[in-house]
mmCIF file with all atom_site columns, C-alpha atoms in Angstrom:
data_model
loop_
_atom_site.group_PDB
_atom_site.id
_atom_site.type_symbol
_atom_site.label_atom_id
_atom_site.label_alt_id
_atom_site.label_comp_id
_atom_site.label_asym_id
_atom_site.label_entity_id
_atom_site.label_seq_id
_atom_site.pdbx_PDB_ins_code
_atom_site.Cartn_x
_atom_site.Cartn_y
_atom_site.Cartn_z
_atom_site.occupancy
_atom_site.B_iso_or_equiv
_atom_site.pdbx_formal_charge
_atom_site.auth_seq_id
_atom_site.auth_comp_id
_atom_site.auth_asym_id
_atom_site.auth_atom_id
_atom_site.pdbx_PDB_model_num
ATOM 1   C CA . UNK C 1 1   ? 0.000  0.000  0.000   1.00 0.00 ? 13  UNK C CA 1
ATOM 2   C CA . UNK C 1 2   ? 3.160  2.674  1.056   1.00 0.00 ? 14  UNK C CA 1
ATOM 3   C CA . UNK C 1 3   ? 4.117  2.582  -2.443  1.00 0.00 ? 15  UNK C CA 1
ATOM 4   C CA . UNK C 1 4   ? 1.195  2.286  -4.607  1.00 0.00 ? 16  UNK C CA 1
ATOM 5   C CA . UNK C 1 5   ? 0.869  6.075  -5.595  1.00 0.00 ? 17  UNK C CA 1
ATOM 6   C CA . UNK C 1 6   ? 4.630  5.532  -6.578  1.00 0.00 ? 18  UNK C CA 1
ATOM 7   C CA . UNK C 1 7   ? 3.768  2.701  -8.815  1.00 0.00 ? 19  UNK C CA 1
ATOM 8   C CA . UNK C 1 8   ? 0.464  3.926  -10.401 1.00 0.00 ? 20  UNK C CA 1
ATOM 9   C CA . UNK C 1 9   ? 2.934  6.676  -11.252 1.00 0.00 ? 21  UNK C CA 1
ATOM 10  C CA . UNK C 1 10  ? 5.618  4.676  -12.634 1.00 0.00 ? 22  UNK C CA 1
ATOM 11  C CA . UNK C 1 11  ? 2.744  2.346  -14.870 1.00 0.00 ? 23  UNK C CA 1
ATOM 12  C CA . UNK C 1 12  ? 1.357  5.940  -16.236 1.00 0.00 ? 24  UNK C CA 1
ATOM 13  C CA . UNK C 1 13  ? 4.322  7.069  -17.229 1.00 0.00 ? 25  UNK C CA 1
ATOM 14  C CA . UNK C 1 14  ? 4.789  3.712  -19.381 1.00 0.00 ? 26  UNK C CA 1
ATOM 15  C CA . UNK C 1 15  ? 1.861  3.899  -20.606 1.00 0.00 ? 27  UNK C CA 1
ATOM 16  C CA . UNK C 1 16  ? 2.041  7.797  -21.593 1.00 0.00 ? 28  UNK C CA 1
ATOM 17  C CA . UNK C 1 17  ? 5.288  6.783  -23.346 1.00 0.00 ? 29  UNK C CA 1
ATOM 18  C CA . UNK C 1 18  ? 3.499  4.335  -25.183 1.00 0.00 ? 30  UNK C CA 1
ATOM 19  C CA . UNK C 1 19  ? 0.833  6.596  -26.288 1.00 0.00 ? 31  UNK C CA 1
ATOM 20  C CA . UNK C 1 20  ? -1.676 5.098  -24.885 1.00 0.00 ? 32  UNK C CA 1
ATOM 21  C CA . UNK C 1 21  ? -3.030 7.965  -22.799 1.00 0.00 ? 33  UNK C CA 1
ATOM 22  C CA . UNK C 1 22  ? -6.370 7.195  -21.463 1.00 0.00 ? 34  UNK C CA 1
ATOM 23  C CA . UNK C 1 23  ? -4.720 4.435  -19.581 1.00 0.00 ? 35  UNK C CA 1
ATOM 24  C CA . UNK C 1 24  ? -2.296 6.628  -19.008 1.00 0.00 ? 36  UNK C CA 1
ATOM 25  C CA . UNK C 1 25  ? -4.545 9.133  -17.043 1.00 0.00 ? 37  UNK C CA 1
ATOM 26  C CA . UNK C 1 26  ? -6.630 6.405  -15.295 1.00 0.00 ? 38  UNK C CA 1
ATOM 27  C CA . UNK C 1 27  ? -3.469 5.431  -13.370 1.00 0.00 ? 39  UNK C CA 1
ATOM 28  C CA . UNK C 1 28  ? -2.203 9.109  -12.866 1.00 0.00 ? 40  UNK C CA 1
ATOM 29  C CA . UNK C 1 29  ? -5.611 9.542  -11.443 1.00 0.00 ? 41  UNK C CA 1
ATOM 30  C CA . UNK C 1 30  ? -5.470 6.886  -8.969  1.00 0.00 ? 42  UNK C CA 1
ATOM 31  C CA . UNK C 1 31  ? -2.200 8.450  -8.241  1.00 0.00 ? 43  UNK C CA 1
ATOM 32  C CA . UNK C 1 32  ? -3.533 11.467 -7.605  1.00 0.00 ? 44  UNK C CA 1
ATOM 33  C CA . UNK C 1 33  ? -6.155 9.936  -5.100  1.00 0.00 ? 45  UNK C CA 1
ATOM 34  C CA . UNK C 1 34  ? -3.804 8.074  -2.974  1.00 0.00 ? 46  UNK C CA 1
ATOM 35  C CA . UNK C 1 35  ? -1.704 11.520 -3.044  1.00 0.00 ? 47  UNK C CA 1
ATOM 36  C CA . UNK C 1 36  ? -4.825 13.136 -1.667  1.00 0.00 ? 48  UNK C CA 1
ATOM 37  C CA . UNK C 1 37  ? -4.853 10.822 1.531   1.00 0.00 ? 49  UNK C CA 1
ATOM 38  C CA . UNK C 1 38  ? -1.216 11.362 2.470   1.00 0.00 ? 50  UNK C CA 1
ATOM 39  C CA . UNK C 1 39  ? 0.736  14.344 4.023   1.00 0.00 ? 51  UNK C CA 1
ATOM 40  C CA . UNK C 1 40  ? 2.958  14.975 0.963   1.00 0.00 ? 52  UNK C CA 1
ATOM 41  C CA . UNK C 1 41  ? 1.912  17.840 -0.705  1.00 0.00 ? 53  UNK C CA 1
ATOM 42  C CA . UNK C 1 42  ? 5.018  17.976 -3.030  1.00 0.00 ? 54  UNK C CA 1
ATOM 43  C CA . UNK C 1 43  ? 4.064  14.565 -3.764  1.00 0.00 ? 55  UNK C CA 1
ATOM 44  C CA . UNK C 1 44  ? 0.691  15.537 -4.544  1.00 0.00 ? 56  UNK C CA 1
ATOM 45  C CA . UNK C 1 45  ? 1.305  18.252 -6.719  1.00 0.00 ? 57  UNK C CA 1
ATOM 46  C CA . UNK C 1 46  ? 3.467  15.968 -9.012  1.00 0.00 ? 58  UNK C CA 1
ATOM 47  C CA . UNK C 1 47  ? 0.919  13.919 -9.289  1.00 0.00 ? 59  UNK C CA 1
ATOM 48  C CA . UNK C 1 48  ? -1.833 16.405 -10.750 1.00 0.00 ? 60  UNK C CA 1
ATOM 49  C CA . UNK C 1 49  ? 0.877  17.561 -12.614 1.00 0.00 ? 61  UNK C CA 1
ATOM 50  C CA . UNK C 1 50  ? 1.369  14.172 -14.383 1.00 0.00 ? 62  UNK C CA 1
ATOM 51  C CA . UNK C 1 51  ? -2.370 14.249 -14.627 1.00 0.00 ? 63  UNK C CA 1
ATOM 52  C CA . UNK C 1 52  ? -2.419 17.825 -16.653 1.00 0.00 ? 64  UNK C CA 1
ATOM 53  C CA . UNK C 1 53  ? 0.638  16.288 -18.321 1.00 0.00 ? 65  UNK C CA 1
ATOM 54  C CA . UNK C 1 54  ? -1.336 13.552 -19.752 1.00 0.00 ? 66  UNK C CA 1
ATOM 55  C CA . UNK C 1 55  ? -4.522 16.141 -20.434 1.00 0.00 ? 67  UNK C CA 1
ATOM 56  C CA . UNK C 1 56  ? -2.328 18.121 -22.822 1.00 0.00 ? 68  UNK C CA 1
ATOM 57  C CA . UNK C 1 57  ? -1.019 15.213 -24.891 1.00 0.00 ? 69  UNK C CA 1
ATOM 58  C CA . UNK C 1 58  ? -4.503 14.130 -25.602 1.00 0.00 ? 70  UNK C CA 1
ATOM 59  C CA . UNK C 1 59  ? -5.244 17.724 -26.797 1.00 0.00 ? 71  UNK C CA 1
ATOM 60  C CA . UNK C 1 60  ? -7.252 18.491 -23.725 1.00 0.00 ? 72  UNK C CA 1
ATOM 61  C CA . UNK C 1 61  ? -5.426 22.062 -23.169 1.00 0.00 ? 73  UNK C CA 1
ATOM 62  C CA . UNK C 1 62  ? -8.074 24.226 -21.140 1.00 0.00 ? 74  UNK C CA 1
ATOM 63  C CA . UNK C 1 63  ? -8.465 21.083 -18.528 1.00 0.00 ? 75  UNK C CA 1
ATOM 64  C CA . UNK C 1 64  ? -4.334 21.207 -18.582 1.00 0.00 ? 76  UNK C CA 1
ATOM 65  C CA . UNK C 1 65  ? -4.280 24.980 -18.333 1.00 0.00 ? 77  UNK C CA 1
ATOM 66  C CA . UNK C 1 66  ? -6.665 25.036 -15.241 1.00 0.00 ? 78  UNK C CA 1
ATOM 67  C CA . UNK C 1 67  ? -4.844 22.604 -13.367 1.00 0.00 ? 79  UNK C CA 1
ATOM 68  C CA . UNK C 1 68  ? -1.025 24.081 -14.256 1.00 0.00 ? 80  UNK C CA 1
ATOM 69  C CA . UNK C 1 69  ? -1.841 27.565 -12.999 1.00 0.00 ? 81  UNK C CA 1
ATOM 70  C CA . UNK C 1 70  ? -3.504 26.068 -9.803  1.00 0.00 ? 82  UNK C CA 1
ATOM 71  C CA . UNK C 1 71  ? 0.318  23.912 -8.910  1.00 0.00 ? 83  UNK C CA 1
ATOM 72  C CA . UNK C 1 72  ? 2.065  27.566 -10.024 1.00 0.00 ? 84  UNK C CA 1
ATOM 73  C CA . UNK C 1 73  ? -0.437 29.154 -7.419  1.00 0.00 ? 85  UNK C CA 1
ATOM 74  C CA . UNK C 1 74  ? 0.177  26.262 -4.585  1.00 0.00 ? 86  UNK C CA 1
ATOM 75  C CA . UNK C 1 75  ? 4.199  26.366 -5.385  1.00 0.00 ? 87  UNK C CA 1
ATOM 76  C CA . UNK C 1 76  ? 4.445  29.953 -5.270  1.00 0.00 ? 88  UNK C CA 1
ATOM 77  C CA . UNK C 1 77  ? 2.477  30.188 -1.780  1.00 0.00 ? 89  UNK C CA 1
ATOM 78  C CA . UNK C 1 78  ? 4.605  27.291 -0.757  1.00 0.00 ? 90  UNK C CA 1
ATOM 79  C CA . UNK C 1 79  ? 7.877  29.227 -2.155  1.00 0.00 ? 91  UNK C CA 1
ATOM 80  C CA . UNK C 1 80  ? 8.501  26.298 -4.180  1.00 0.00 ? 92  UNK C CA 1
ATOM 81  C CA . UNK C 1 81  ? 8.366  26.926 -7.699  1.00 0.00 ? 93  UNK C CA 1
ATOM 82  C CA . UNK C 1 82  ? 8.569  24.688 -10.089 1.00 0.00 ? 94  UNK C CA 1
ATOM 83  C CA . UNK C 1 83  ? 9.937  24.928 -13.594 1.00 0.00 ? 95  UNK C CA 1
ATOM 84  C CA . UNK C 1 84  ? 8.545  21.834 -14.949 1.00 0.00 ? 96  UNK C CA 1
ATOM 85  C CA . UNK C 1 85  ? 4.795  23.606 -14.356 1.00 0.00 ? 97  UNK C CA 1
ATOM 86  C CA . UNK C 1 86  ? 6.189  26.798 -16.097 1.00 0.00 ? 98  UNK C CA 1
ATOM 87  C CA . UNK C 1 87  ? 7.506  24.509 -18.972 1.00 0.00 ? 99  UNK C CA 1
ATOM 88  C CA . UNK C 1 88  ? 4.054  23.065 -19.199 1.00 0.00 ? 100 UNK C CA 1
ATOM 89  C CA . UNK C 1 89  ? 2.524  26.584 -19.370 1.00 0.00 ? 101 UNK C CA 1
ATOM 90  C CA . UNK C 1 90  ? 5.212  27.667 -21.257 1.00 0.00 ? 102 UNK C CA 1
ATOM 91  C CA . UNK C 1 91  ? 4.154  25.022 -23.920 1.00 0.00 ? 103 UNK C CA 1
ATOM 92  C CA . UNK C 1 92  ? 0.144  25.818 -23.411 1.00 0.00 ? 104 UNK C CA 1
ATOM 93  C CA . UNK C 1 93  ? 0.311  29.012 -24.083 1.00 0.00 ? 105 UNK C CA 1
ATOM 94  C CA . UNK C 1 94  ? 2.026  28.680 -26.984 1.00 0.00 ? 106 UNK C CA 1
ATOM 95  C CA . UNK C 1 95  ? -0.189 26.168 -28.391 1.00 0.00 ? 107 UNK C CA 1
ATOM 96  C CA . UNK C 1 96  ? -2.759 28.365 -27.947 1.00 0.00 ? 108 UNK C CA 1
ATOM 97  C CA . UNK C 1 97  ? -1.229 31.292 -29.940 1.00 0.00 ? 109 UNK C CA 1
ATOM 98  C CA . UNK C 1 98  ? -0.171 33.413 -26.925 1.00 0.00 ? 110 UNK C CA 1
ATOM 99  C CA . UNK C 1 99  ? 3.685  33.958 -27.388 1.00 0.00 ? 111 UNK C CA 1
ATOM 100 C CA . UNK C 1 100 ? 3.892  36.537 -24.879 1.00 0.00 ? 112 UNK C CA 1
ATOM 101 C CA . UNK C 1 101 ? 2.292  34.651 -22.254 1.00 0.00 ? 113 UNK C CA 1
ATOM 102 C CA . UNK C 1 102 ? 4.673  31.637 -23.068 1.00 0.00 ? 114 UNK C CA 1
ATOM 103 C CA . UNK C 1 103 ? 7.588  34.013 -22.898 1.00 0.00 ? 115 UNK C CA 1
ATOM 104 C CA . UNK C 1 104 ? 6.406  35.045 -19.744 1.00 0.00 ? 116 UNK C CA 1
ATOM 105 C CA . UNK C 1 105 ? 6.879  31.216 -18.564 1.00 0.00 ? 117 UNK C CA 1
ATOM 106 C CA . UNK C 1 106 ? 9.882  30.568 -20.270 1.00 0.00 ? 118 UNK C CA 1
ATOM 107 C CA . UNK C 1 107 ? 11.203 33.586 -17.868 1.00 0.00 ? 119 UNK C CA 1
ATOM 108 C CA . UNK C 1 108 ? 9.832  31.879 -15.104 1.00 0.00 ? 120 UNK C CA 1
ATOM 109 C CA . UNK C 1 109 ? 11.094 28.758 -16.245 1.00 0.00 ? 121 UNK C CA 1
ATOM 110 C CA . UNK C 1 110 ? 14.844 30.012 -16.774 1.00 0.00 ? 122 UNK C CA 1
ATOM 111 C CA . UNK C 1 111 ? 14.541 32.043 -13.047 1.00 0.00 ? 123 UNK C CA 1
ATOM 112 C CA . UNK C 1 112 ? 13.286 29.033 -11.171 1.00 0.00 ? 124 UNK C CA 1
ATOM 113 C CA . UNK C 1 113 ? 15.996 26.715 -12.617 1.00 0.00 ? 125 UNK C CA 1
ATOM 114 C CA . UNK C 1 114 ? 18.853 28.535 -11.491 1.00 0.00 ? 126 UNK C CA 1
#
């Protein structure tokens, strides 16, 4: 049971490799769930963050979006930010035709690395 976030993870990712991301998502999911119950919040961000991950590949942007600016919001307030979210917005927004917002998290990106 201690480790069956970790896995769920670990099959995703697999499976999101594979392309095959409904499956993909399903396990992130569950992930996400066990996450929820535990006193990890770092944990638990990953973890919706390999969900929004997943969202984007299959095209589902505005359900990614939503869910990357909420982890910038919790990893700010925790002073924890994290350039893998800003990479993800980074890449949404320009998707979406918004270069100035994805410059915006490329900056981010770049500050939080170093």
């Amino acid at each position: 049971k201690k480790w069956e976030a970790s896995i769920r993870n670990n099959v995703g990712y697999a499976l999101h490799r594979l392309g095959r991301y409904d499956e993909a998502l399903q396990q992130f999911n569950a992930a996400v769930t066990l996450r929820e119950r535990g006193s990890d919040t770092g944990a638990t961000r990953v973890a919706y963050w390999m969900v929004a991950w997943t969202l984007r590949a299959m095209k589902r942007n505005d359900e990614a979006l939503q869910i990357q600016l909420r982890l910038e919001r919790e990893g700010d307030a925790a002073g924890d930010p994290d350039p893998y979210v800003f990479e993800e917005l980074e890449t949404l927004y320009r998707e979406a035709g918004n270069p100035e917002r994805a410059a915006f998290y490329a900056n981010r990106r770049w500050a939080a690395a170093e």
